[in-house]
Tab-separated table of C-alpha atoms in Angstrom:
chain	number	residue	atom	x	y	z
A	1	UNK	CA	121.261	108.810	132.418
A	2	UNK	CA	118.325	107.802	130.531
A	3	UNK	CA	120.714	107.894	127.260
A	4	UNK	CA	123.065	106.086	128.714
A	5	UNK	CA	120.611	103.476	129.783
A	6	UNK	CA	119.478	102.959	125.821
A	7	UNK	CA	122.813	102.706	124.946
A	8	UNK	CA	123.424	99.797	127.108
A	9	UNK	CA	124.014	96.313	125.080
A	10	UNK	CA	122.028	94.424	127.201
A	11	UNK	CA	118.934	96.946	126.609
A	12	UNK	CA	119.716	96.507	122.649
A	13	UNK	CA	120.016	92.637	123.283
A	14	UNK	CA	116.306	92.637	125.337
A	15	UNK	CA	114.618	94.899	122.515
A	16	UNK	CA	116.075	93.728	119.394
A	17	UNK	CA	115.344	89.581	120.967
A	18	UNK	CA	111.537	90.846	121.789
A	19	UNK	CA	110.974	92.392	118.445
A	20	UNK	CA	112.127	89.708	116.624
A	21	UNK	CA	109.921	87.119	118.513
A	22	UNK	CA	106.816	89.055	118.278
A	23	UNK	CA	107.691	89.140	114.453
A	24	UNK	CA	107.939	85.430	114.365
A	25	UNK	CA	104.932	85.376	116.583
A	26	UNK	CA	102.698	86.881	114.003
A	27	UNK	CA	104.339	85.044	111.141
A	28	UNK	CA	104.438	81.837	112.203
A	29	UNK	CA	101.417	81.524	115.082
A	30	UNK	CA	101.271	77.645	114.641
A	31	UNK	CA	105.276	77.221	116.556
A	32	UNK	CA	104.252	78.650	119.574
A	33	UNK	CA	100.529	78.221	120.074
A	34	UNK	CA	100.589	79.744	123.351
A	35	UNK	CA	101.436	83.250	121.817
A	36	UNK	CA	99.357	82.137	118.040
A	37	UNK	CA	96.920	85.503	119.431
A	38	UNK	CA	99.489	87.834	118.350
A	39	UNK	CA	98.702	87.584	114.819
A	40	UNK	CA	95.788	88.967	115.613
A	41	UNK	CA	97.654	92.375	116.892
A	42	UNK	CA	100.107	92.373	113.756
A	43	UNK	CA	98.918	96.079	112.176
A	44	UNK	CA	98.730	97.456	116.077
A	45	UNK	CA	102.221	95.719	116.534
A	46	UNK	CA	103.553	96.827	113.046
A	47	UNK	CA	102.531	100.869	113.705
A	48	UNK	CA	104.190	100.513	117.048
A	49	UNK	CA	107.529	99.655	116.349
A	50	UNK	CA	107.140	102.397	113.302
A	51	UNK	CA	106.471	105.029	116.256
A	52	UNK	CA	109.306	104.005	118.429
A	53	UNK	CA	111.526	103.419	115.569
A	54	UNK	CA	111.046	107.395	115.276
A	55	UNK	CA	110.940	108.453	119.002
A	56	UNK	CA	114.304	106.009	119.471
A	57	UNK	CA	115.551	107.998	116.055
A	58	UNK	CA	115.281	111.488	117.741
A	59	UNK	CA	116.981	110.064	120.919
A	60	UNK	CA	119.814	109.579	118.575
A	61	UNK	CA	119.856	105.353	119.387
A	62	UNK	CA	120.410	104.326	116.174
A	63	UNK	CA	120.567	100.360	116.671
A	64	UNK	CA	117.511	100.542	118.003
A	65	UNK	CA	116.189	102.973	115.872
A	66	UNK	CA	116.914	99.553	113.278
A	67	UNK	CA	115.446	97.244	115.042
A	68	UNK	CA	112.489	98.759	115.494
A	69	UNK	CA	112.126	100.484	111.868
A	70	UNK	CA	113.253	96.358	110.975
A	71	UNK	CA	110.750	95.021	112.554
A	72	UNK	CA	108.014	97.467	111.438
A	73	UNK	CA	109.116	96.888	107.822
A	74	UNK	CA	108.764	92.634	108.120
A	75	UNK	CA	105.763	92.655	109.167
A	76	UNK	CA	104.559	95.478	106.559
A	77	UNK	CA	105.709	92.458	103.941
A	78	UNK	CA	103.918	89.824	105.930
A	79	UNK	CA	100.818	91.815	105.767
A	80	UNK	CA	101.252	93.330	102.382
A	81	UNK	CA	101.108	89.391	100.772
A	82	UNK	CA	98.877	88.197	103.174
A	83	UNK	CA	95.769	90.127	101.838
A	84	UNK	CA	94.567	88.493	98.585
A	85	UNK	CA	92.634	91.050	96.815
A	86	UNK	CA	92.444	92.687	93.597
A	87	UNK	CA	93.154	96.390	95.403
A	88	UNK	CA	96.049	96.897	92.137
A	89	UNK	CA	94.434	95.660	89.480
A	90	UNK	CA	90.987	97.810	90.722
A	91	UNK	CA	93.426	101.133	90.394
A	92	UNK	CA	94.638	100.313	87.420
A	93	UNK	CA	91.586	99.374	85.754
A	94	UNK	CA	90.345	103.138	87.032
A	95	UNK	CA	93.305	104.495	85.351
A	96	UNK	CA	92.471	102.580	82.287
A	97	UNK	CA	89.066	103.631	82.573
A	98	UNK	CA	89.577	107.297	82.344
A	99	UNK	CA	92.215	107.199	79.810
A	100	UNK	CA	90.269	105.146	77.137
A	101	UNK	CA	86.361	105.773	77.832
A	102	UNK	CA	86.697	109.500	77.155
A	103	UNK	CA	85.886	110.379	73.622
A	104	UNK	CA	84.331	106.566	73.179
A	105	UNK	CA	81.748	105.021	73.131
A	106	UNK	CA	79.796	105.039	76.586
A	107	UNK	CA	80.898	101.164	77.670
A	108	UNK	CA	78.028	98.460	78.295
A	109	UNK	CA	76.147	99.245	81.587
A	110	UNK	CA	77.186	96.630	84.119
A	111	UNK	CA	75.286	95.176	87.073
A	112	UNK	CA	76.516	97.153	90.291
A	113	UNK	CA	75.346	95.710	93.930
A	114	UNK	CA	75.873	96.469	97.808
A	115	UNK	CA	76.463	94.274	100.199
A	116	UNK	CA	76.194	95.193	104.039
A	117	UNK	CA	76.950	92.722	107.373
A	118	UNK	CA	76.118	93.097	110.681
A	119	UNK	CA	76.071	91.257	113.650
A	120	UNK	CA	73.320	92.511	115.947
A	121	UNK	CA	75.820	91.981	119.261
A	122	UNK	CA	77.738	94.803	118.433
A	123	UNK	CA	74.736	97.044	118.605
A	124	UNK	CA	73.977	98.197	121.914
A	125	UNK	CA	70.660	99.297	120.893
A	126	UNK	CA	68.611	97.132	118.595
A	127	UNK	CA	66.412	100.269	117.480
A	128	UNK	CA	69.191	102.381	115.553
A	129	UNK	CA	70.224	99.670	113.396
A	130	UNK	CA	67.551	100.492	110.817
A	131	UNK	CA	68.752	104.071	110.551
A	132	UNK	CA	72.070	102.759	110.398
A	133	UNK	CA	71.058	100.055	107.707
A	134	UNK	CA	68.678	102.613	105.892
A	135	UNK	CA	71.543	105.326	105.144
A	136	UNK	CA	73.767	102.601	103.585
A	137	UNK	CA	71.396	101.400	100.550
A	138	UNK	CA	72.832	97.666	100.290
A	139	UNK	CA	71.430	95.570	98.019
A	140	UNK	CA	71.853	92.449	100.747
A	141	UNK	CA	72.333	92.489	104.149
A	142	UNK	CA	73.887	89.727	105.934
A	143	UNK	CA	72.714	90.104	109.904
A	144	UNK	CA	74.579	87.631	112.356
A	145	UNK	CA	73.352	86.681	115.730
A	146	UNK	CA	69.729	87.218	115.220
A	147	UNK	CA	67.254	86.399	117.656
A	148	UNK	CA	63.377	85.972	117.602
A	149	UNK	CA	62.568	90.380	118.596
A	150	UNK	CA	65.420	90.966	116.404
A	151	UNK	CA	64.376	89.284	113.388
A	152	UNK	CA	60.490	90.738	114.309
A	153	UNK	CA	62.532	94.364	114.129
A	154	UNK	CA	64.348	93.955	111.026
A	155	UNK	CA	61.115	92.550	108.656
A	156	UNK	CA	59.198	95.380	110.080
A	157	UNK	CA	61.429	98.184	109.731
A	158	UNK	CA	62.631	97.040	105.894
A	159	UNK	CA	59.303	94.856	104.972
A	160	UNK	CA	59.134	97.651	101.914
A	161	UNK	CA	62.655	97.828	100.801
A	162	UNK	CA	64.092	93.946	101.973
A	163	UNK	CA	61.055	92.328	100.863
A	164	UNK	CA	62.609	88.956	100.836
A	165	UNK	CA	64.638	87.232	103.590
A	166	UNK	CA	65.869	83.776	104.717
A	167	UNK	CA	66.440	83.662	108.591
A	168	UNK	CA	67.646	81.017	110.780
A	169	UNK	CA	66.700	83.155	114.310
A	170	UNK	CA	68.509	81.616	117.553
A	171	UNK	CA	68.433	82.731	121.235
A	172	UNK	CA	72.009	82.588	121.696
A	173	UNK	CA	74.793	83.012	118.917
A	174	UNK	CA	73.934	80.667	116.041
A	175	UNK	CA	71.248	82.810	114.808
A	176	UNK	CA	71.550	84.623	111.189
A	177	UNK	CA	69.528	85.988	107.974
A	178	UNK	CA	69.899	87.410	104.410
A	179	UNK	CA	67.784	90.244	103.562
A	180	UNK	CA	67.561	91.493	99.779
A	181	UNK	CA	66.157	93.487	97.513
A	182	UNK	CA	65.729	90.327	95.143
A	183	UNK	CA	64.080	87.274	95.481
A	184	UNK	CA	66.098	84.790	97.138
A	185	UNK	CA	66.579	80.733	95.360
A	186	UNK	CA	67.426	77.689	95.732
A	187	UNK	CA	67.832	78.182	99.579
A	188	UNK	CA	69.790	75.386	101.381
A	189	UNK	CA	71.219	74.796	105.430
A	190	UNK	CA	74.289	72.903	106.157
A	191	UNK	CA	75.518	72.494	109.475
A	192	UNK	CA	79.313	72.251	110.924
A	193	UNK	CA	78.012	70.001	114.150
A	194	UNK	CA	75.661	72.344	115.684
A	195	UNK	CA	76.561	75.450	113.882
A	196	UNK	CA	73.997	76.557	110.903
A	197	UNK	CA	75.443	78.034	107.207
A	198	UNK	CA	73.105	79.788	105.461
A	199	UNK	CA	73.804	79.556	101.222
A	200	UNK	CA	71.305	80.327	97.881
A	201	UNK	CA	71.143	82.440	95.151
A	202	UNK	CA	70.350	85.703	94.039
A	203	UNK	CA	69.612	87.448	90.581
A	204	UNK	CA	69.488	91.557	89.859
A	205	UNK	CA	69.078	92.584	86.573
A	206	UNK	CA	69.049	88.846	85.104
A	207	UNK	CA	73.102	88.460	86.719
A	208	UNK	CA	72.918	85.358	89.088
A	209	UNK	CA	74.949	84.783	91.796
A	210	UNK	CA	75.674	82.499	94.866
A	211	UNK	CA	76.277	83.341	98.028
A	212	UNK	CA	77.033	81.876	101.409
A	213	UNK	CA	76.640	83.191	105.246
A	214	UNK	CA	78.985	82.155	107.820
A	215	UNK	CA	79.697	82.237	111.305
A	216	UNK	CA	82.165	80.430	113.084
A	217	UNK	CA	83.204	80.378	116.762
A	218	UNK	CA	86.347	82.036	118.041
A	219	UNK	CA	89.535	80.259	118.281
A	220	UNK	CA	90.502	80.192	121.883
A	221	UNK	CA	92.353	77.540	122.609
A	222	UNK	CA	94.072	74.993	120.643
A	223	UNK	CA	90.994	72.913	120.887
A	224	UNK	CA	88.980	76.168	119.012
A	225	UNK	CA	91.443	76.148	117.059
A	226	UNK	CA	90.934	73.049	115.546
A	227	UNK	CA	87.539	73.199	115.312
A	228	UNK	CA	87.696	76.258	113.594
A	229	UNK	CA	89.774	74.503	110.744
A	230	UNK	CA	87.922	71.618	110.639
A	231	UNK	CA	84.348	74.389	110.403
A	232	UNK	CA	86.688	76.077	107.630
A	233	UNK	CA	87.220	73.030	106.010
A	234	UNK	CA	83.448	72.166	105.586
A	235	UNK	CA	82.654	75.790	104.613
A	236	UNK	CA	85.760	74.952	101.728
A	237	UNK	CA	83.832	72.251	100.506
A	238	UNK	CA	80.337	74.209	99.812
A	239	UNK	CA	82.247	76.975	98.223
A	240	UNK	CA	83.703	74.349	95.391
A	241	UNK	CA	80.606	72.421	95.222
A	242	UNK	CA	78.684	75.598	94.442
A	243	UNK	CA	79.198	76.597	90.368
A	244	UNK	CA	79.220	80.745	88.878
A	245	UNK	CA	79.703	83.917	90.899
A	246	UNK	CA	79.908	83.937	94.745
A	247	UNK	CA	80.083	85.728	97.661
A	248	UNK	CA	80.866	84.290	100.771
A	249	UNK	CA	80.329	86.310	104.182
A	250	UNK	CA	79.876	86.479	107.618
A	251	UNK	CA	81.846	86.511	111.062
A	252	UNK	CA	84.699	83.978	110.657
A	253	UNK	CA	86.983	85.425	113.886
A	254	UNK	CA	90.107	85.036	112.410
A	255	UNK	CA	92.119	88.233	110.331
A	256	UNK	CA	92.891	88.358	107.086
A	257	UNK	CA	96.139	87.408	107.628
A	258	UNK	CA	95.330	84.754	109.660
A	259	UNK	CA	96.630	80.970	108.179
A	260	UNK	CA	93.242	79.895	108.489
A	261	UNK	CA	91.625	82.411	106.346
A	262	UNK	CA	94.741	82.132	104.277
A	263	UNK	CA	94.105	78.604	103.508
A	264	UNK	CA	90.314	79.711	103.292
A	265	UNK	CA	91.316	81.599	100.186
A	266	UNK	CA	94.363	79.387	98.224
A	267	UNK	CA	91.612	76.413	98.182
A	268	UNK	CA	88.818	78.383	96.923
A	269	UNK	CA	90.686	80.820	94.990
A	270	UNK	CA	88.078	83.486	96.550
A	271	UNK	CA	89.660	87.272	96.643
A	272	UNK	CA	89.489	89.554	100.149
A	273	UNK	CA	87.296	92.552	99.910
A	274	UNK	CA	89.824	94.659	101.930
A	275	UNK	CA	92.413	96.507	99.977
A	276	UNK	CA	95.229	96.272	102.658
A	277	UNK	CA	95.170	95.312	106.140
A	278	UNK	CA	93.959	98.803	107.367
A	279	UNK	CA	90.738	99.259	108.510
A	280	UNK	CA	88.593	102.390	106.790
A	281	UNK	CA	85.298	103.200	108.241
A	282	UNK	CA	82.480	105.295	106.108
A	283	UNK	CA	83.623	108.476	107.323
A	284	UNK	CA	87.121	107.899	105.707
A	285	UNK	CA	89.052	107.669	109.249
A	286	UNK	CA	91.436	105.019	110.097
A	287	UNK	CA	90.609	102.503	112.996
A	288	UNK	CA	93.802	100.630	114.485
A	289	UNK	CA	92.249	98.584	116.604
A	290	UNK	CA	89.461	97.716	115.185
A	291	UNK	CA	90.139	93.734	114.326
A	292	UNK	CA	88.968	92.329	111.098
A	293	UNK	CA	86.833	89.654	111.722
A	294	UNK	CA	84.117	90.047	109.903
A	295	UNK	CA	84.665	89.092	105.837
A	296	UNK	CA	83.454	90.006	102.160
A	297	UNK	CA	84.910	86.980	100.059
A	298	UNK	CA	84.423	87.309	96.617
A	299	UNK	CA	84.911	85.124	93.239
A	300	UNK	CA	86.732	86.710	89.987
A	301	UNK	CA	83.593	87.225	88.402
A	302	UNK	CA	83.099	90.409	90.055
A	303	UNK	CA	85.427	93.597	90.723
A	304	UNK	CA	85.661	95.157	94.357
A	305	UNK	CA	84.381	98.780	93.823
A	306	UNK	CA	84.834	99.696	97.690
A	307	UNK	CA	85.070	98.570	100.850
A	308	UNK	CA	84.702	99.975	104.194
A	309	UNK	CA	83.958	99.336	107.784
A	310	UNK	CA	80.945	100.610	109.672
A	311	UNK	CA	80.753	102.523	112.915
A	312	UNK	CA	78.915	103.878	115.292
A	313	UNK	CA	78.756	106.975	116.495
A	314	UNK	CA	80.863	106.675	118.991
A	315	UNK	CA	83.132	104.699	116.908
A	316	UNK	CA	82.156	100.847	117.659
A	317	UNK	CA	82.448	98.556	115.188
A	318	UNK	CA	78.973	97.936	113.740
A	319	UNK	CA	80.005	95.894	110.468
A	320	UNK	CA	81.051	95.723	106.773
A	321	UNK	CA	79.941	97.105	103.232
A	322	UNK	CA	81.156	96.124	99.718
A	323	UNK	CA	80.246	97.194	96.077
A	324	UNK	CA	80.902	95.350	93.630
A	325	UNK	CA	80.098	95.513	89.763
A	326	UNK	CA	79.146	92.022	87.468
A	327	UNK	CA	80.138	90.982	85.372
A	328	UNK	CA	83.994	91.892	85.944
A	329	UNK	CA	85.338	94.554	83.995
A	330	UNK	CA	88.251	94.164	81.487
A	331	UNK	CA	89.675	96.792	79.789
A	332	UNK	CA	92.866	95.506	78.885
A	333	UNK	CA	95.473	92.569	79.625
């Protein structure tokens, strides 16, 4: 009965018409505002329609074993060129790396750095996040949604090993703060309305770099929306003013596939940290739902090293880490 009930045209019609609009959904958010959140779901949508693809394959349904494995595979491709990163040319320059530095010359030592981001909301208690923070080593730590006790915590637990900070401390969201290992220059605010960006520049072992701290408000509504473009837009404008190596972080609320953060990157020719759209945390595990929100942008100056996504331990999302090495490596090409 049940088989029979699959096998029905008007079941293939129902499926096959709902796959192919959440596909469209997630490729083209912008048509159909309304639905513009399921972009946001494309990897959880993406390894769905993989699994029933296969349960729908051992119930012998092949059309909709199709449409399913169809629809997984589009939005594999939408991902796949939606992440602009380096993630091939870091394997290959690995490969390179192996094949040519044995039996040469040791190459030139290179400037290597870690940087960690938080945001203290996703913390339930304030207290652990300097063991958390302490096990990770980062050279900078980018700390969103800082308030007055929570910047008091942080300076005290790290006044040794962050010596130098910039903090903008808020009772509600707007609240952030840099924390290095390195003296921190030419420090500078600028606003989007109301809503602080943090920017200046760092130097470890005499290798400058820029970097700017970012957090926008979620996109809602269509209203949101826009005003997350328009905050995008200003942020756009300080990356290209700013000249040399940059990193540009923080909690932006929009995926790395988003158009947004796609538009982000194609007008300041910045790289994603991420790999691929799949979240890995420290421990090496996959997360599915966990929803990137929270960026590493980079310039070409500097190669990707690693990237991962830190939990708790009971899996909550706590934040980021990247390490990169500068000046950027060439070995060939």
């Amino acid at each position: 009965m049940f088989r029979r009930l699959l096998a029905h045209p008007i079941v293939h019609i129902a499926l096959t018409g709902a796959i192919a609009l959440s596909v469209f959904f997630c490729v083209f958010p912008d048509v159909v505002p309304r639905f513009s959140w399921l972009v946001n779901y494309a990897v959880v949508l993406m390894l769905f329609f993989l699994v029933a693809g296969l349960v729908f394959f051992f119930l012998k349904q092949p059309k909709l074993t199709f449409a399913f494995f169809g629809g997984c595979a589009l939005l594999c491709f939408f991902l796949k060129y939606s992440v602009k990163g380096d993630g091939i040319q870091r394997w290959r320059d690995d490969m390179f790396n192996e094949r040519l530095v044995k039996g040469n010359e040791p190459e030139p030592v290179r400037t290597e750095l870690k940087i960690a981001h938080f945001n203290l909301s996703h913390l339930g208690r304030k207290a652990d996040l300097p063991d958390v923070i302490g096990k990770l080593d980062a050279d900078i730590l980018s700390v969103h949604e800082v308030t007055p006790m929570g910047d008091r915590l942080l300076k005290e637990a790290f006044a040794e090993s962050y010596p130098f900070s910039q903090t903008l401390v808020d009772i509600g969201i707007y609240g952030m703060a840099v924390y290095s290992k390195y003296e921190i220059e030419n420090i500078d605010t600028f606003y989007y309305k109301d809503v602080p960006n943090l920017c200046g520049q760092i130097t470890k072992e005499g290798e400058a770099f820029n970097f700017v701290s970012v957090h926008t408000l979620p996109a809602l509504n269509e209203y949101s929306k826009r005003r997350l473009q328009q905050h995008l837009k200003v942020v756009e404008g300080e990356v290209n003013r700013q000249v040399g190596p940059l990193f540009l972080f923080g909690d932006f609320n929009s995926v790395t596939w988003s158009g947004q953060i796609q538009q982000l990157l194609d007008d300041t020719g910045l790289m994603e940290s991420r790999m691929g759209f799949m979240p890995y945390s420290v421990s090496g595990g996959l997360s599915f739902t966990d929803l990137p929100f929270d960026h590493i942008f980079y310039t070409g100056h500097f190669t990707c090293l690693n990237f991962q996504i830190i939990q708790g331990t009971d899996g909550q999302h706590l934040g980021i880490l990247g390490a990169y090495r500068f000046p950027k490596k060439r070995l060939h090409g």
